[in-house]
Amino acid sequence: MHPGLAAERRRYVLGDTAMQKMAQSHVFLSGIGGLGVEIAKNIILAGVKALTVHDTKQCTKWDLGINFFIHEDDILSQRNRAEATLHRIAELNPYVHVAASTVPLEETTDLSFLTQYQCVILTEVSLSLQKKINDFCHAQQPPIKFISADVYGMCSRLFCDFGDEFEVLDTTGEEPKEIFISNITQSNPGIVTCLENHPHRLETGQFLTFREVNGMSCLNGSTHQITVVSPYSFSIGDTSEMEPYLHGGIAVQVKTPKMFYFERLEKQLTNPLCLVADFSKPEAPLQIHVAMLALNHFQENFGHMPNVGCLQDAEEMLKIAMSVSKTLENKVNEDIVKWLSRTAQGFLAPLAAAVGGVASQEVLKAVTGKFSPLQQWLYIDMLDIVTPLEKMGSEEFLPRGDRYDALRACIGDPLCQKLHNLNVFLVTITDPDLIEKSNLNRQFLFRPHHIQKPKSYTAAEATLNINPYLKIDSYINKVCPATENTYSDDFYTKQDVVVTALDNVEARRYIDSRCVANLRPLIDSGTMGTKGHTEVIVPHLTESYNSHRDPPEEEIPFCTLKSFPAAIEHTIQWARDKFESSFSHKPSLFNKFWQTYPSAEEVLQRIKSGESLEGCFHVIKTLSRRPRSWTQCVELARVKFEKYFSHKALQLLHSFPLDTRLKDGSLFWQSPKRPPFPVKFEFNDPLHYGFIVSAAKLFATVYCVPFTEKDLLEETILKITSSVKVPEFRPSNKTDETARKPDHIPVSSEDERNAIFQLEKFILSNEALEIDDLQMKPISFEKDDDSNGHIDFITAASNLRAKMYNIEPADRFKTKRIAGKIIPAIATATAAVSGLVALELIKVVGGYPADAYKNCFLNLAIPIMVFTETAEVRRTEIRNGISFTIWDRWTIYGKEDFTLLDFINAVREKYGIEPTMVVQGVKMLYVPVMPGHIKRLKLTMQKLVKPSADKKYVDLTVSFAPETDGDEDLPGPPVRYYFVQEDN
């Protein structure tokens, strides 16, 4: 497997320079418990050069519940934890050299061996040793980047020190913004205004460079620091002496390096700089800081951790916390100290996943200098999980000698049992996708030998390796309206909770509606690069996903794609559409036509007799021009080149010459419209040659024309292209270049005569008409197979069009990301989000109150992590004190001869309000103002709804007359109507 293929999604996030730095870095990680293994997994998937994992402990039963790479046999053979996990983490990425170290790391150890590493990460190391190692790392030239991380029960701590000064070249990783300009004033300072409805989203102090400005052309190529004036304008310094601005211009953001400053751990312990994750509790980080310092002192004083659930130890730790807080001048949060003490020996694996994701991203920042580092502490507590367990007896937290003891110490046995009996519907375990090479860098369940196997089956199998006691059913049918027979209401009702990890708004909205209809809790999540989110939706407590609609993904306007591209994204989408139309859509229509009409002779007879056969003119045109040899495929590609990149430009300039003006006197061709210029074919230009070869190969594939290696030789292609008769440009007088072609074009008698002539000629010239002639091979776009030429065609076509419009081209890599709509992905964000989802899952299972749930948004690049309370469900008043929420459902039980009038009366009797409108989905069953609807009152519900034999009920929407005429009808909750009384 080529290393570049598995690394692509990661490369979209980090960029080339950062990837190269990472591939040269050596990292040392001590402590391969639950948190250490999370960090190891993420940085191996990310692709550092070498990682040493260090541990001196033996595997125990306890480890089964916290380290997913330790198995039962490791405990029986009393293996060291680093050695037991070594080969399992190493196989995640064969390009990373992973070594294990089991030598003691103590106060007396000579630390000079650490100088071979660029970054050192410590977990499960005493605070005094952390300080010693940090001092050593900070003192080196250049400093060794130092990270320490720990998870104790319901609290976690992360600390970073990258030396006195640490330079970051790109603080956010966002693409530099490009702003189209509509005006620049001749003044001091000069004010730049962007095109209407396009806010610049810049910040004061940022730098911009200018290009393509007409009039005030001395700005082109110059860089200016800006001051924001409004969302649509900014100032750039004195422009009063410059030429007046005429039109056009693009301002491009310039990334500038930023210096970050760090203090040693020793100093930061007494004066901590913390990232606030939950703004409703801004004091929490310092309170956890004190509690964790108290825990470290407890360990040093007594030589052990506080005992699980022990109230006496908790009191002792509280005393220590009080004395620690005096030096920090900070109040002690008794709840945090008490619960930390009671759970400190326990381990919440999901909390480790969340912290491990953040910590791993800090490692990548340390070795690449990309993204803003954490300054300097991150504390997360799960007080929301443990506080409701206050009344549970201490004995419920004690170990039972199984793999769940570490979890039990945190959440108690009753909640462990509830988790044990849980039915979860994970919408990705129903994944119809096959595993691709680009999945391997962020999915620690998949290995190279799994490529092209279904994701859901493989994920299930790999999960059972981690915990063989799980019961997993995997599905490969997509979850969508078409599969509601599989994922029926009964199916949803059997689930205790639904978890989604989807990549689009539409799918989220669909699953959300199914969960609301069936009163199921839903935990939604997603990542994009270093960004991620989690959202908890709980019946009767919170709003649903559909309550706050995310905007649909933006589409590029048709006229922009067809004639007026202004950015490389437009030309890539155009090339992607050309691929779809030429190699997928048209061949599919061709095949469909010949499945309907099996012979050319029959079609000829039907046209001659005056029949109109849908699509026949396109099909006959394709048939008459069908290439039958490799030479003809190359010729076709050469003709297409001329049409797309020369004739198209000439036609536009014929319709709209460069000096064309609009009615208001302004130039037609001004920003963001760019005039096209014809591209003259040059065989020696690699871009031109690349288009011909990739297009010819794809034509050969769809027309089933064989070709050999010899056919692909440069001299063969040169010979063919130099003898092609390229049609001359003939201007057309149509001026509306922006119009879409209608689906049904009226057919002229000339078209008909032409089709008959072409078809007769075709039949005559192919006396032995082969059935193969009436077949084409449609191609499905596949971005991940580099040998198929799909991305080659799109890159060449897009960049030729960009050249024609004087747009900056994109390399193959960027083109692939945009054309394949690839969502950049990195294991760090995926791990953090997965952990946060599982933490909310515990709360859902425990039936926690509304204020316990937290939604989260994170961006590990900046870094920020923001927890917010869920939105409380809204109650809608109908009238007279009758109200409902999205989670309410009224029910009416009918019988066989129940009429619509009976239904309306039944709603009035049961709920005290009479419906004036009844709707089923998009079908209006009863709207009194509609003609004929009053008569429907006598019809039976069976007749109106026409249910299938197995359908016991139907969900209807009702609404009610407003209190005053002229107002909108009042909405109501869904009404589930059962066709017959259910047996209870």
CSV table of C-alpha atoms in Angstrom, one decimal, residues 4 26 58 152 328 348 370 374 459 461 481 489 570 595 646 660 670 682 686 688 718 796 874:
chain,number,residue,atom,x,y,z
A,4,GLY,CA,0.5,8.6,0.5
A,26,HIS,CA,10.8,11.0,17.3
A,58,GLN,CA,2.2,-5.7,34.2
A,152,TYR,CA,-8.3,10.1,37.4
A,328,LEU,CA,-3.3,29.6,45.2
A,348,LEU,CA,-13.7,6.6,32.4
A,370,LYS,CA,1.1,24.0,12.8
A,374,LEU,CA,-2.8,24.8,24.3
A,459,ALA,CA,-15.9,-2.6,12.4
A,461,GLU,CA,-15.5,-7.9,13.9
A,481,PRO,CA,-37.0,6.2,3.6
A,489,ASP,CA,-41.0,1.7,13.9
A,570,HIS,CA,-16.3,26.6,-10.0
A,595,GLN,CA,-33.5,-1.9,-23.3
A,646,SER,CA,-11.6,27.4,-27.5
A,660,THR,CA,-20.0,45.3,-23.8
A,670,GLN,CA,-16.0,43.1,-14.5
A,682,GLU,CA,-0.2,22.6,-27.8
A,686,PRO,CA,1.6,18.6,-20.2
A,688,HIS,CA,-3.2,19.7,-22.9
A,718,LEU,CA,1.0,12.7,-31.4
A,796,ALA,CA,-6.9,18.5,-16.5
A,874,ARG,CA,-40.5,24.3,23.6
